[in-house]
Amino acid sequence: MREISICGMNRNRVLPEAQASNVKKILPPPLSRVNGWSPPLHSFQAISWTTSLVMFVAAFGIFIPFLPRSWKYAAYVLMGGLSLFHLIVHFVATTIDPADTNVRLKKDYSEPVPTFDRSKHAHVIQNQYCNLCEVTVSKKAKHCSSCNKCVSGFDHHCKWLNNCVGSRNYRFFFCSVASAAVGMLVVMVILLYIFIQYFNNPDELRTDPLYKGAAVWAGARWTCLSVFIEISSENTWLLFLPLWPVPVKTPVVLSIMLVVFLLAIASFVLLGHLLIFHFYLIAKNLSTFDYMMQPRFQRNLHSAEKKEIPLRKKGNLSQEKNSNLNWSQCSPRLESRKFLLSTLSPKSNMGFIAPAPKTPPQ
């Protein structure tokens, strides 16, 4: 963020530093990563896409068809819009290159990145010049050790995107988190409605016309539901309506609903916490990196103040000691000095001796 260091710490560096010889140094990868699709891929990235796919299939294929006709189409439009929007912003946030402008214009990603030599340079970025990217960067740029390049307006390295979040893709990242949180909330509301209706009035969940008899996929061929399955049975449900109806029993549906509901709650808690945190950062005009580094800066400032206080006290004591020493050196002369005050009468040989004043003459 800044060129100079505060309390001996460099804020333009994200690369880990080895403080002792017995600590294993973390070397950067030989090449810089372009975006979230550049190798190596992260496991969190696969988890995020898998979770999104599971929620999409469960919502559109299982749960929304259970809703009444008046709610069904509204849920399709709402979930469809949220899913499409989330897919776009998540893809853009992952694909965009958040590197600094000079890095993108002058750097060749196919060339290996030089290894940082601390014997030659104290910091990776000095005077807005990156010694690894070998280009001049902006004031708010930082060199990310995971992507091995300078990121403009560095916020943090997101493992879920497998990409750095900077000024170029922060808005897409924020919209991705917000849309995912709202989508999880909608899924939970739908599931709660289905749970309540299942125990109160299960017939409200069987409004689809295919429950009156239709061709379904049973085994290896299409067969007629009205012949082989009792439609009036409350233990039979159709999944993946209306295109590929699959008959299942109630325990299967309830198990799927429970698993998806727990997954939605966990995802919503994590996403909601992250969303509130970034609302706080935006209100405070901070980045994630600034927020994470604040306690360390405060500790260093506090330790620096502690070191300065004894020095100040020592300096004050030295000054007082010198003053007392000067006074004590002057005191014997003053005490021994007597002021002879002769009488005003020239005929008198008598006089008196006055004691020295209590305060030294200035």
Tab-separated table of C-alpha atoms in Angstrom:
chain	number	residue	atom	x	y	z
A	1	MET	CA	0.000	0.000	0.000
A	2	ARG	CA	2.775	2.412	0.820
A	3	GLU	CA	6.313	2.782	-0.294
A	4	ILE	CA	7.905	3.236	3.090
A	5	SER	CA	7.855	0.793	5.930
A	6	ILE	CA	6.192	1.464	9.239
A	7	CYS	CA	8.115	0.434	12.369
A	8	GLY	CA	10.581	-1.469	10.237
A	9	MET	CA	7.886	-3.488	8.441
A	10	ASN	CA	7.352	-3.468	4.713
A	11	ARG	CA	3.699	-3.158	3.710
A	12	ASN	CA	4.411	-3.716	0.014
A	13	ARG	CA	5.316	-7.337	0.514
A	14	VAL	CA	3.169	-10.414	0.867
A	15	LEU	CA	5.954	-12.916	0.270
A	16	PRO	CA	6.778	-14.824	3.507
A	17	GLU	CA	10.134	-14.119	5.072
A	18	ALA	CA	12.406	-16.557	6.874
A	19	GLN	CA	13.582	-15.016	10.114
A	20	ALA	CA	16.160	-17.646	11.035
A	21	SER	CA	18.510	-19.964	9.227
A	22	ASN	CA	16.776	-23.045	10.592
A	23	VAL	CA	13.432	-21.953	9.102
A	24	LYS	CA	12.725	-23.377	5.691
A	25	LYS	CA	12.418	-20.606	3.137
A	26	ILE	CA	9.284	-20.564	1.014
A	27	LEU	CA	10.404	-20.097	-2.569
A	28	PRO	CA	8.022	-18.656	-5.147
A	29	PRO	CA	6.971	-20.734	-8.126
A	30	PRO	CA	9.138	-20.285	-11.221
A	31	LEU	CA	6.299	-18.786	-13.293
A	32	SER	CA	3.628	-16.202	-12.550
A	33	ARG	CA	-0.006	-17.298	-12.621
A	34	VAL	CA	-2.307	-15.417	-14.991
A	35	ASN	CA	-5.669	-16.058	-13.287
A	36	GLY	CA	-7.668	-18.617	-11.344
A	37	TRP	CA	-7.472	-21.191	-14.149
A	38	SER	CA	-3.669	-21.231	-14.150
A	39	PRO	CA	-2.042	-24.256	-12.519
A	40	PRO	CA	-1.883	-25.334	-9.834
A	41	LEU	CA	-5.629	-25.530	-9.210
A	42	HIS	CA	-6.830	-25.425	-5.612
A	43	SER	CA	-9.161	-27.924	-3.945
A	44	PHE	CA	-11.348	-25.097	-2.605
A	45	GLN	CA	-12.019	-24.067	-6.174
A	46	ALA	CA	-13.407	-27.521	-6.973
A	47	ILE	CA	-15.505	-27.469	-3.783
A	48	SER	CA	-17.097	-24.132	-4.695
A	49	TRP	CA	-18.073	-25.251	-8.195
A	50	THR	CA	-19.330	-28.619	-6.930
A	51	THR	CA	-21.462	-26.959	-4.255
A	52	SER	CA	-22.948	-24.569	-6.819
A	53	LEU	CA	-23.762	-27.472	-9.158
A	54	VAL	CA	-25.403	-29.503	-6.365
A	55	MET	CA	-27.554	-26.562	-5.305
A	56	PHE	CA	-28.538	-25.827	-8.901
A	57	VAL	CA	-29.604	-29.424	-9.627
A	58	ALA	CA	-31.390	-29.840	-6.280
A	59	ALA	CA	-33.300	-26.559	-6.559
A	60	PHE	CA	-34.444	-26.870	-10.174
A	61	GLY	CA	-34.740	-30.637	-10.380
A	62	ILE	CA	-36.209	-31.576	-6.999
A	63	PHE	CA	-37.496	-28.787	-4.779
A	64	ILE	CA	-39.033	-26.097	-6.999
A	65	PRO	CA	-41.359	-28.631	-8.741
A	66	PHE	CA	-42.871	-29.353	-5.300
A	67	LEU	CA	-44.101	-25.761	-4.977
A	68	PRO	CA	-47.648	-24.681	-5.841
A	69	ARG	CA	-48.242	-23.440	-9.351
A	70	SER	CA	-48.432	-19.780	-8.297
A	71	TRP	CA	-45.065	-19.989	-6.531
A	72	LYS	CA	-43.334	-22.346	-8.913
A	73	TYR	CA	-42.797	-19.936	-11.801
A	74	ALA	CA	-41.714	-17.119	-9.491
A	75	ALA	CA	-39.140	-19.457	-7.924
A	76	TYR	CA	-37.893	-20.494	-11.369
A	77	VAL	CA	-37.385	-16.855	-12.377
A	78	LEU	CA	-35.760	-15.837	-9.069
A	79	MET	CA	-33.417	-18.817	-8.792
A	80	GLY	CA	-32.681	-18.730	-12.514
A	81	GLY	CA	-31.685	-15.068	-12.387
A	82	LEU	CA	-29.564	-15.522	-9.268
A	83	SER	CA	-27.847	-18.613	-10.641
A	84	LEU	CA	-27.052	-16.976	-13.984
A	85	PHE	CA	-25.784	-13.801	-12.329
A	86	HIS	CA	-23.636	-15.752	-9.866
A	87	LEU	CA	-22.214	-17.914	-12.639
A	88	ILE	CA	-21.191	-14.846	-14.668
A	89	VAL	CA	-19.597	-12.810	-11.877
A	90	HIS	CA	-17.875	-15.851	-10.367
A	91	PHE	CA	-16.452	-16.797	-13.750
A	92	VAL	CA	-15.266	-13.241	-14.432
A	93	ALA	CA	-13.686	-12.886	-10.975
A	94	THR	CA	-11.798	-16.117	-11.569
A	95	THR	CA	-10.789	-15.409	-15.167
A	96	ILE	CA	-9.705	-11.768	-14.946
A	97	ASP	CA	-6.017	-10.967	-14.448
A	98	PRO	CA	-5.759	-8.691	-11.375
A	99	ALA	CA	-2.100	-7.819	-11.971
A	100	ASP	CA	-0.846	-4.257	-11.996
A	101	THR	CA	-1.105	-2.408	-15.318
A	102	ASN	CA	2.653	-2.326	-15.928
A	103	VAL	CA	2.892	-6.014	-15.069
A	104	ARG	CA	0.250	-6.916	-17.650
A	105	LEU	CA	1.788	-4.670	-20.295
A	106	LYS	CA	5.480	-5.378	-19.825
A	107	LYS	CA	5.723	-8.748	-18.116
A	108	ASP	CA	6.050	-11.988	-20.063
A	109	TYR	CA	4.226	-14.704	-18.104
A	110	SER	CA	6.116	-17.422	-19.948
A	111	GLU	CA	9.443	-16.278	-18.511
A	112	PRO	CA	10.562	-17.539	-15.090
A	113	VAL	CA	10.444	-15.109	-12.191
A	114	PRO	CA	13.850	-14.397	-10.631
A	115	THR	CA	14.445	-15.550	-7.086
A	116	PHE	CA	14.429	-12.753	-4.554
A	117	ASP	CA	17.918	-12.079	-3.214
A	118	ARG	CA	17.842	-10.340	0.160
A	119	SER	CA	21.546	-9.617	0.016
A	120	LYS	CA	20.871	-7.244	-2.876
A	121	HIS	CA	17.463	-5.841	-1.920
A	122	ALA	CA	15.881	-5.235	1.461
A	123	HIS	CA	12.315	-5.593	0.180
A	124	VAL	CA	10.530	-6.960	-2.850
A	125	ILE	CA	9.023	-3.556	-3.692
A	126	GLN	CA	11.199	-0.507	-3.157
A	127	ASN	CA	10.243	2.977	-4.307
A	128	GLN	CA	7.339	1.479	-6.249
A	129	TYR	CA	9.680	-0.796	-8.186
A	130	CYS	CA	9.215	-4.560	-7.902
A	131	ASN	CA	12.513	-6.417	-7.949
A	132	LEU	CA	10.785	-9.658	-8.984
A	133	CYS	CA	8.398	-8.389	-11.651
A	134	GLU	CA	11.100	-5.866	-12.667
A	135	VAL	CA	8.572	-3.125	-13.397
A	136	THR	CA	7.327	0.028	-11.709
A	137	VAL	CA	4.029	-0.569	-9.941
A	138	SER	CA	1.329	1.579	-8.357
A	139	LYS	CA	1.401	2.658	-4.720
A	140	LYS	CA	-1.274	0.165	-3.629
A	141	ALA	CA	0.245	-2.810	-5.447
A	142	LYS	CA	1.644	-5.792	-3.584
A	143	HIS	CA	3.559	-8.836	-4.721
A	144	CYS	CA	1.519	-11.980	-4.033
A	145	SER	CA	3.572	-15.061	-3.248
A	146	SER	CA	0.835	-17.429	-4.490
A	147	CYS	CA	0.384	-15.800	-7.893
A	148	ASN	CA	3.995	-14.540	-7.953
A	149	LYS	CA	3.155	-11.156	-9.420
A	150	CYS	CA	2.236	-7.655	-8.307
A	151	VAL	CA	-1.509	-7.162	-7.894
A	152	SER	CA	-3.030	-3.719	-8.249
A	153	GLY	CA	-5.006	-2.671	-5.161
A	154	PHE	CA	-4.272	-5.999	-3.468
A	155	ASP	CA	-7.057	-7.158	-1.135
A	156	HIS	CA	-6.354	-10.852	-0.560
A	157	HIS	CA	-5.647	-14.127	-2.329
A	158	CYS	CA	-8.917	-16.061	-2.559
A	159	LYS	CA	-8.555	-19.842	-2.492
A	160	TRP	CA	-12.171	-20.308	-3.576
A	161	LEU	CA	-11.431	-18.408	-6.780
A	162	ASN	CA	-7.830	-19.623	-6.892
A	163	ASN	CA	-7.040	-16.048	-7.864
A	164	CYS	CA	-5.951	-12.795	-6.275
A	165	VAL	CA	-8.631	-10.231	-5.508
A	166	GLY	CA	-7.536	-6.715	-6.403
A	167	SER	CA	-8.968	-3.489	-7.711
A	168	ARG	CA	-9.726	-5.035	-11.126
A	169	ASN	CA	-11.924	-7.900	-9.908
A	170	TYR	CA	-13.016	-6.883	-6.391
A	171	ARG	CA	-16.518	-5.868	-7.520
A	172	PHE	CA	-17.038	-9.192	-9.282
A	173	PHE	CA	-15.806	-11.024	-6.191
A	174	PHE	CA	-18.182	-9.066	-3.957
A	175	CYS	CA	-21.143	-9.692	-6.281
A	176	SER	CA	-20.250	-13.389	-6.387
A	177	VAL	CA	-20.335	-13.640	-2.595
A	178	ALA	CA	-23.556	-11.616	-2.324
A	179	SER	CA	-25.417	-13.595	-5.024
A	180	ALA	CA	-24.298	-16.911	-3.531
A	181	ALA	CA	-25.504	-15.879	-0.069
A	182	VAL	CA	-28.893	-14.757	-1.393
A	183	GLY	CA	-29.201	-17.975	-3.413
A	184	MET	CA	-28.544	-20.098	-0.333
A	185	LEU	CA	-31.142	-18.117	1.586
A	186	VAL	CA	-33.759	-18.743	-1.116
A	187	VAL	CA	-32.987	-22.477	-1.110
A	188	MET	CA	-33.423	-22.625	2.670
A	189	VAL	CA	-36.768	-20.818	2.459
A	190	ILE	CA	-38.007	-23.274	-0.181
A	191	LEU	CA	-36.890	-26.254	1.895
A	192	LEU	CA	-38.551	-24.915	5.030
A	193	TYR	CA	-41.807	-24.491	3.130
A	194	ILE	CA	-41.593	-28.067	1.818
A	195	PHE	CA	-40.871	-29.424	5.308
A	196	ILE	CA	-43.843	-27.582	6.788
A	197	GLN	CA	-46.211	-28.599	3.995
A	198	TYR	CA	-45.100	-32.234	4.164
A	199	PHE	CA	-46.302	-32.516	7.774
A	200	ASN	CA	-49.346	-30.253	7.399
A	201	ASN	CA	-50.726	-30.888	3.918
A	202	PRO	CA	-48.600	-33.133	1.653
A	203	ASP	CA	-51.130	-32.894	-1.175
A	204	GLU	CA	-50.028	-29.291	-1.749
A	205	LEU	CA	-46.689	-30.713	-2.897
A	206	ARG	CA	-48.304	-32.989	-5.527
A	207	THR	CA	-49.818	-30.378	-7.802
A	208	ASP	CA	-47.849	-31.381	-10.876
A	209	PRO	CA	-50.062	-33.022	-13.571
A	210	LEU	CA	-47.632	-35.931	-13.929
A	211	TYR	CA	-48.806	-37.304	-10.592
A	212	LYS	CA	-52.077	-38.224	-12.322
A	213	GLY	CA	-50.284	-40.686	-14.560
A	214	ALA	CA	-47.409	-40.236	-16.984
A	215	ALA	CA	-44.489	-42.029	-18.585
A	216	VAL	CA	-41.545	-42.216	-16.197
A	217	TRP	CA	-38.089	-43.726	-16.397
A	218	ALA	CA	-38.139	-46.989	-14.465
A	219	GLY	CA	-35.196	-49.286	-14.827
A	220	ALA	CA	-33.996	-49.328	-18.427
A	221	ARG	CA	-37.135	-48.153	-20.211
A	222	TRP	CA	-39.967	-45.675	-20.051
A	223	THR	CA	-43.053	-46.999	-18.383
A	224	CYS	CA	-46.422	-45.695	-17.276
A	225	LEU	CA	-46.577	-44.430	-13.721
A	226	SER	CA	-50.359	-44.948	-13.402
A	227	VAL	CA	-50.024	-48.686	-14.063
A	228	PHE	CA	-47.079	-49.665	-11.874
A	229	ILE	CA	-47.278	-47.135	-9.048
A	230	GLU	CA	-50.201	-46.094	-6.943
A	231	ILE	CA	-50.617	-42.366	-7.477
A	232	SER	CA	-52.645	-41.991	-4.324
A	233	SER	CA	-49.803	-43.389	-2.244
A	234	GLU	CA	-48.246	-40.720	-0.046
A	235	ASN	CA	-44.992	-42.665	-0.028
A	236	THR	CA	-44.226	-41.977	-3.690
A	237	TRP	CA	-42.641	-38.784	-5.037
A	238	LEU	CA	-41.413	-37.677	-8.446
A	239	LEU	CA	-38.021	-36.065	-8.872
A	240	PHE	CA	-36.644	-34.074	-11.822
A	241	LEU	CA	-40.033	-32.879	-12.977
A	242	PRO	CA	-41.242	-32.186	-15.589
A	243	LEU	CA	-38.627	-33.483	-18.061
A	244	TRP	CA	-37.320	-36.693	-16.481
A	245	PRO	CA	-39.705	-37.824	-13.704
A	246	VAL	CA	-38.109	-40.399	-11.433
A	247	PRO	CA	-40.289	-42.083	-8.739
A	248	VAL	CA	-38.705	-42.398	-5.290
A	249	LYS	CA	-39.875	-43.182	-1.776
A	250	THR	CA	-40.340	-40.657	0.998
A	251	PRO	CA	-37.150	-41.547	2.969
A	252	VAL	CA	-35.072	-40.785	-0.128
A	253	VAL	CA	-36.663	-37.366	-0.558
A	254	LEU	CA	-36.325	-36.497	3.124
A	255	SER	CA	-32.663	-37.596	3.153
A	256	ILE	CA	-31.872	-35.442	0.138
A	257	MET	CA	-33.677	-32.485	1.684
A	258	LEU	CA	-31.831	-32.867	4.977
A	259	VAL	CA	-28.399	-33.073	3.321
A	260	VAL	CA	-29.070	-30.094	1.056
A	261	PHE	CA	-30.532	-28.068	3.931
A	262	LEU	CA	-27.465	-28.639	6.122
A	263	LEU	CA	-25.172	-27.784	3.210
A	264	ALA	CA	-27.173	-24.616	2.527
A	265	ILE	CA	-27.010	-23.549	6.187
A	266	ALA	CA	-23.232	-24.080	6.363
A	267	SER	CA	-22.691	-22.222	3.093
A	268	PHE	CA	-24.973	-19.376	4.113
A	269	VAL	CA	-23.207	-18.913	7.457
A	270	LEU	CA	-19.793	-18.760	5.782
A	271	LEU	CA	-20.945	-16.531	2.940
A	272	GLY	CA	-22.963	-14.279	5.246
A	273	HIS	CA	-20.011	-13.809	7.569
A	274	LEU	CA	-17.762	-12.983	4.616
A	275	LEU	CA	-20.338	-10.598	3.152
A	276	ILE	CA	-20.779	-8.697	6.438
A	277	PHE	CA	-17.010	-8.517	6.837
A	278	HIS	CA	-16.592	-6.910	3.416
A	279	PHE	CA	-19.440	-4.497	4.127
A	280	TYR	CA	-17.440	-3.456	7.191
A	281	LEU	CA	-14.243	-3.078	5.146
A	282	ILE	CA	-16.021	-0.934	2.560
A	283	ALA	CA	-17.472	1.281	5.294
A	284	LYS	CA	-14.016	1.700	6.865
A	285	ASN	CA	-12.295	2.109	3.481
A	286	LEU	CA	-9.940	-0.773	4.254
A	287	SER	CA	-8.719	-3.789	2.363
A	288	THR	CA	-8.555	-7.277	3.808
A	289	PHE	CA	-4.770	-7.019	3.901
A	290	ASP	CA	-4.936	-3.726	5.818
A	291	TYR	CA	-7.341	-5.247	8.325
A	292	MET	CA	-5.158	-8.304	8.854
A	293	MET	CA	-2.017	-6.215	9.298
A	294	GLN	CA	-3.505	-3.703	11.740
A	295	PRO	CA	-2.830	-5.746	14.927
A	296	ARG	CA	0.769	-6.289	13.893
A	297	PHE	CA	1.305	-2.597	13.210
A	298	GLN	CA	-0.292	-1.694	16.526
A	299	ARG	CA	1.949	-4.155	18.381
A	300	ASN	CA	5.027	-2.721	16.706
A	301	LEU	CA	3.950	0.823	17.481
A	302	HIS	CA	3.302	-0.158	21.100
A	303	SER	CA	6.691	-1.855	21.403
A	304	ALA	CA	8.370	1.140	19.786
A	305	GLU	CA	6.711	3.462	22.289
A	306	LYS	CA	7.839	1.238	25.150
A	307	LYS	CA	11.400	1.490	23.893
A	308	GLU	CA	11.178	5.259	23.587
A	309	ILE	CA	9.776	5.846	27.102
A	310	PRO	CA	12.861	4.476	28.984
A	311	LEU	CA	15.103	6.478	26.684
A	312	ARG	CA	13.131	9.625	27.447
A	313	LYS	CA	13.241	8.902	31.177
A	314	LYS	CA	16.953	8.223	30.949
A	315	GLY	CA	17.465	11.481	29.086
A	316	ASN	CA	15.435	13.409	31.681
A	317	LEU	CA	17.354	11.793	34.509
A	318	SER	CA	20.644	12.674	32.841
A	319	GLN	CA	19.527	16.270	32.444
A	320	GLU	CA	18.419	16.422	36.083
A	321	LYS	CA	21.673	14.852	37.178
A	322	ASN	CA	23.664	17.360	35.197
A	323	SER	CA	21.609	20.197	36.640
A	324	ASN	CA	22.092	18.926	40.179
A	325	LEU	CA	25.765	18.416	39.501
A	326	ASN	CA	26.144	21.950	38.246
A	327	TRP	CA	24.231	23.258	41.238
A	328	SER	CA	26.254	21.190	43.686
A	329	GLN	CA	29.433	22.453	42.096
A	330	CYS	CA	28.236	25.978	42.463
A	331	SER	CA	26.883	25.549	46.007
A	332	PRO	CA	30.208	25.315	47.923
A	333	ARG	CA	31.368	28.504	46.375
A	334	LEU	CA	28.095	30.165	47.178
A	335	GLU	CA	28.035	28.831	50.714
A	336	SER	CA	31.596	29.881	51.337
A	337	ARG	CA	31.032	33.224	49.757
A	338	LYS	CA	30.105	35.893	52.282
A	339	PHE	CA	28.967	39.278	51.367
A	340	LEU	CA	30.805	41.900	53.293
A	341	LEU	CA	28.621	44.832	53.849
A	342	SER	CA	30.556	47.734	55.264
A	343	THR	CA	28.937	50.501	57.142
A	344	LEU	CA	28.098	53.586	55.328
A	345	SER	CA	30.097	55.589	57.904
A	346	PRO	CA	33.675	55.992	56.729
A	347	LYS	CA	34.816	56.458	60.297
A	348	SER	CA	33.554	53.107	61.472
A	349	ASN	CA	35.703	50.013	61.101
A	350	MET	CA	32.834	47.705	61.923
A	351	GLY	CA	30.702	45.820	59.503
A	352	PHE	CA	28.667	42.644	59.274
A	353	ILE	CA	28.706	39.514	57.185
A	354	ALA	CA	25.424	38.479	55.493
A	355	PRO	CA	24.721	34.815	54.718
A	356	ALA	CA	24.523	33.618	51.149
A	357	PRO	CA	21.121	33.871	49.446
A	358	LYS	CA	18.936	30.806	49.282
A	359	THR	CA	18.620	30.975	45.506
A	360	PRO	CA	21.674	31.120	43.268
A	361	PRO	CA	22.210	34.309	41.402
A	362	GLN	CA	21.291	34.109	37.770
